[in-house]
Structures are given as structure tokens and as C-alpha cells.
PDB file of C-alpha atoms in Angstrom:
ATOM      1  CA  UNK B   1      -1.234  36.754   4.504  1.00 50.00           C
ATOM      2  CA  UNK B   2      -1.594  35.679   1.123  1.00 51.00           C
ATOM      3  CA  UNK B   3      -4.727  34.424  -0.666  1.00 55.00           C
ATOM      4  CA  UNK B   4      -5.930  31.234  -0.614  1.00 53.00           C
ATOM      5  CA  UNK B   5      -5.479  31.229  -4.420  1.00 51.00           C
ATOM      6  CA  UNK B   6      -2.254  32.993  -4.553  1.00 50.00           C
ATOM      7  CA  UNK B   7      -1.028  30.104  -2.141  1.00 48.00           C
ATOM      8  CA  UNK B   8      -2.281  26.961  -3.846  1.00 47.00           C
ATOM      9  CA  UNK B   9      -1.145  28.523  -7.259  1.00 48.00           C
ATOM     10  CA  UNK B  10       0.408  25.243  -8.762  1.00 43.00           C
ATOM     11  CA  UNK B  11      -0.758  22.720  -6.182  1.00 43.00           C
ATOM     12  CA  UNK B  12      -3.122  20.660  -8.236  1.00 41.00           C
ATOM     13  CA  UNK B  13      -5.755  20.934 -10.997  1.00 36.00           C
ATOM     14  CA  UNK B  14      -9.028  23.825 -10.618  1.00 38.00           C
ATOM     15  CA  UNK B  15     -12.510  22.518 -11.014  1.00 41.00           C
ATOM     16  CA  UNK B  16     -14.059  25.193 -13.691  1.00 38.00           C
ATOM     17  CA  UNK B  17     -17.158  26.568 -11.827  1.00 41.00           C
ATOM     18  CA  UNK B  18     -20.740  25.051 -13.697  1.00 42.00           C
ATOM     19  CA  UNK B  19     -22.026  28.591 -13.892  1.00 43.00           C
ATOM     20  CA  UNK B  20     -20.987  31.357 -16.491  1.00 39.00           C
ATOM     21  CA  UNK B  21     -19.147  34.079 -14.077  1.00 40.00           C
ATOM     22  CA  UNK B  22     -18.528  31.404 -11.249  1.00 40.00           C
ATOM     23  CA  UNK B  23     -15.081  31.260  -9.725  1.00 41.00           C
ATOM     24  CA  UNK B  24     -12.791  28.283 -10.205  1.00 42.00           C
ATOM     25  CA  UNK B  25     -13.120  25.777  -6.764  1.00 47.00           C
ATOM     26  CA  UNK B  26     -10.114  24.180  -5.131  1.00 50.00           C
ATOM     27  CA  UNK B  27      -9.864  20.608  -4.837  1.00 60.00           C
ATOM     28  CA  UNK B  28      -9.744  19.689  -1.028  1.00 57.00           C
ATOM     29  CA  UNK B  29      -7.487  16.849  -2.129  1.00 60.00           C
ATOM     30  CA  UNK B  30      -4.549  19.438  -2.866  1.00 73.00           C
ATOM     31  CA  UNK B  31      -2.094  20.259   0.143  1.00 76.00           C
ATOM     32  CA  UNK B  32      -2.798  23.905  -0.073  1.00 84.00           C
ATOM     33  CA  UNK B  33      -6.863  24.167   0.962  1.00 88.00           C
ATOM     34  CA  UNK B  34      -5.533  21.080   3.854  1.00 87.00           C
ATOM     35  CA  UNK B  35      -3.187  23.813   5.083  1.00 89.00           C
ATOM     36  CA  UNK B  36      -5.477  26.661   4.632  1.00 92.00           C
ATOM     37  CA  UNK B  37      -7.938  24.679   6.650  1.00 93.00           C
ATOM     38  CA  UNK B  38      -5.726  23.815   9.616  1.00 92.00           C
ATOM     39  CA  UNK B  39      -4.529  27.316   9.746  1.00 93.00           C
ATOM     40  CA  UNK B  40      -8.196  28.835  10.147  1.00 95.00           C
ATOM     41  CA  UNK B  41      -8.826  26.162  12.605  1.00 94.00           C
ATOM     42  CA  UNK B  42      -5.928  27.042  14.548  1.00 93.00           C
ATOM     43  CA  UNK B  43      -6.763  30.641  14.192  1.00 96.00           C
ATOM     44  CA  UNK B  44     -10.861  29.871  16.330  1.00 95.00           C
ATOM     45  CA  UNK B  45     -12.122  30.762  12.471  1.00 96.00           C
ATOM     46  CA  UNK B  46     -15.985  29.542  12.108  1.00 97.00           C
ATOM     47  CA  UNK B  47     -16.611  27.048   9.232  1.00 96.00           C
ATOM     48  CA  UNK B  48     -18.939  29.226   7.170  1.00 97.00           C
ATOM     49  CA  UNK B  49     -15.327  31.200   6.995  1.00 97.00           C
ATOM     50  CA  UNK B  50     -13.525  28.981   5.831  1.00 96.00           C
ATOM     51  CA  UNK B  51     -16.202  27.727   3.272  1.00 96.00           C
ATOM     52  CA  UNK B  52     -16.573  30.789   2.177  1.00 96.00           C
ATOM     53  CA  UNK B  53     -12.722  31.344   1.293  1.00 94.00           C
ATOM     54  CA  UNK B  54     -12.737  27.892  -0.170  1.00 93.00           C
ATOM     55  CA  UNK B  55     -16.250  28.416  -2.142  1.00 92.00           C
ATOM     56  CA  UNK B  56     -17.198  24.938  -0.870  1.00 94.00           C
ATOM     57  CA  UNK B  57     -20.413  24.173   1.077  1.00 95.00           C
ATOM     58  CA  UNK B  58     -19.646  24.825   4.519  1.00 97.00           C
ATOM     59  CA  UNK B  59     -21.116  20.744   5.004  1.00 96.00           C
ATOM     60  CA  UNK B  60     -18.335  19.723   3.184  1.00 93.00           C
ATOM     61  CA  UNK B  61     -16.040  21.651   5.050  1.00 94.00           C
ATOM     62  CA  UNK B  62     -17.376  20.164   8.113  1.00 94.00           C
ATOM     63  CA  UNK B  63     -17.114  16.606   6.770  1.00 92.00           C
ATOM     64  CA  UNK B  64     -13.545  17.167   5.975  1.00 88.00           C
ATOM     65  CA  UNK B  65     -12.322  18.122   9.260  1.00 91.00           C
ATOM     66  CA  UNK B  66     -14.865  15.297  11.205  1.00 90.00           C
ATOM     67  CA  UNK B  67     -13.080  13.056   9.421  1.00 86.00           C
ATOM     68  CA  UNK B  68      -9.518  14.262   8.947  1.00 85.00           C
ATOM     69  CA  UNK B  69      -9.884  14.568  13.232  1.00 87.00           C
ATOM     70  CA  UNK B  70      -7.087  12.685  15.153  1.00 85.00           C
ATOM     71  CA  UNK B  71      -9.101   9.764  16.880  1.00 83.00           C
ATOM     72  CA  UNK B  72      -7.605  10.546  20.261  1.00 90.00           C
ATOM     73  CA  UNK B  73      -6.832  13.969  20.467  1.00 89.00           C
ATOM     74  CA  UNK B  74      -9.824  15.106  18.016  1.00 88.00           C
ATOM     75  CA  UNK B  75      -6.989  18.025  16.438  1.00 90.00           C
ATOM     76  CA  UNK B  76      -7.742  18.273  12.877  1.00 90.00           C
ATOM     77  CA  UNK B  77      -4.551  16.745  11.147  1.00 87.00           C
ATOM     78  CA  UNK B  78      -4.622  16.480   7.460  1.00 83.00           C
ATOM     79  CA  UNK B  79      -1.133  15.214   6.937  1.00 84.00           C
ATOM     80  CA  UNK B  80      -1.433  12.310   8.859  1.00 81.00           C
ATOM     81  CA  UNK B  81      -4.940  11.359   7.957  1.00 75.00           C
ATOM     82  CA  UNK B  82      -3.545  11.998   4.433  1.00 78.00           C
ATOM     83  CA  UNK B  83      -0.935   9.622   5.506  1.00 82.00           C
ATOM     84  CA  UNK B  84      -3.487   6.853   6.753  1.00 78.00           C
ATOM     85  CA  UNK B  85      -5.113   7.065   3.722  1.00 75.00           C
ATOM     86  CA  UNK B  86      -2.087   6.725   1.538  1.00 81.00           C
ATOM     87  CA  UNK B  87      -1.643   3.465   3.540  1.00 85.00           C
ATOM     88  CA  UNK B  88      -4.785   1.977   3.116  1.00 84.00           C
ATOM     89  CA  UNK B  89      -4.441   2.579  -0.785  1.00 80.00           C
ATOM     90  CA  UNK B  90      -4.317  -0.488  -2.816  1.00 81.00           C
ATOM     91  CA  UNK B  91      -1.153  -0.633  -4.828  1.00 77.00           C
ATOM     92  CA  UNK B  92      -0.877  -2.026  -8.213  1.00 76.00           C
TER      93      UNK B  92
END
């Protein structure tokens, strides 16, 4: 299974880490950490994990998938909170 980084290489911009010797973080806006996310979820993997693998703060992890949670069903689903969102959006 490939890398977090080798699979979002190309989906979106890197945040440069604030610390000399820090690793880049992915944006959780790109499809590729959304994916990675929903895979590990799928997969029983604890949140610390998937922090960890994402080097975000496993709060923000947590925040992500509380609110990216299907109202009914409570399955995290990126895509179609994603897809929600995109719909609320005010366009120009």
C-alpha cells in the first residue's frame, strides 16, 4: 500500500512545516488525506493512527470525521459532505 505522500503526490498544495527539520503537512481539504482517512476508518484504525500518518493533531482528525459523519447512518463520507458543502458555497 502506498504512502500517504506517495498517493496525494499532485493533489493540492503542502503546508511547509514552521519548524527547521519538520515534515511538510497535508491539507485535509485535498481528496487524497479524505481517502486516506476513510480507508483507515474502514480498516478499525485508531485516530492517533491516522494522525500520526497525516502529522495532524489527532483533535483535528477527530473533528474532521464528527463532522464529515453521514447524519443518519453516522459512516464517515467525505465525498458527499464535500458535496454538501460545495452546495452551500456562495457563487459569484
Amino acid at each position: 500500500m502506498p504512502t500517504i505522500r506517495q498517493a496525494s503526490a499532485g493533489c493540492g498544495r503542502l503546508h511547509a512545516g514552521s519548524g527547521k527539520g519538520q515534515a511538510a503537512a497535508l491539507p485535509l481539504g485535498s481528496v487524497a488525506p479524505l481517502r486516506f482517512i476513510a480507508d483507515q476508518l474502514r480498516e478499525n484504525a485508531a485516530i492517533r493512527h491516522i494522525a500520526a500518518e497525516l502529522e495532524r493533531s489527532p483533535s483535528t482528525i477527530s473533528r474532521e470525521i464528527r463532522r464529515k459523519r453521514h447524519p443518519v447512518s453516522g459512516q464517515y463520507r467525505p465525498h458527499a459532505a464535500q458535496a454538501r458543502a460545495d452546495a452551500r458555497r456562495p457563487r459569484p
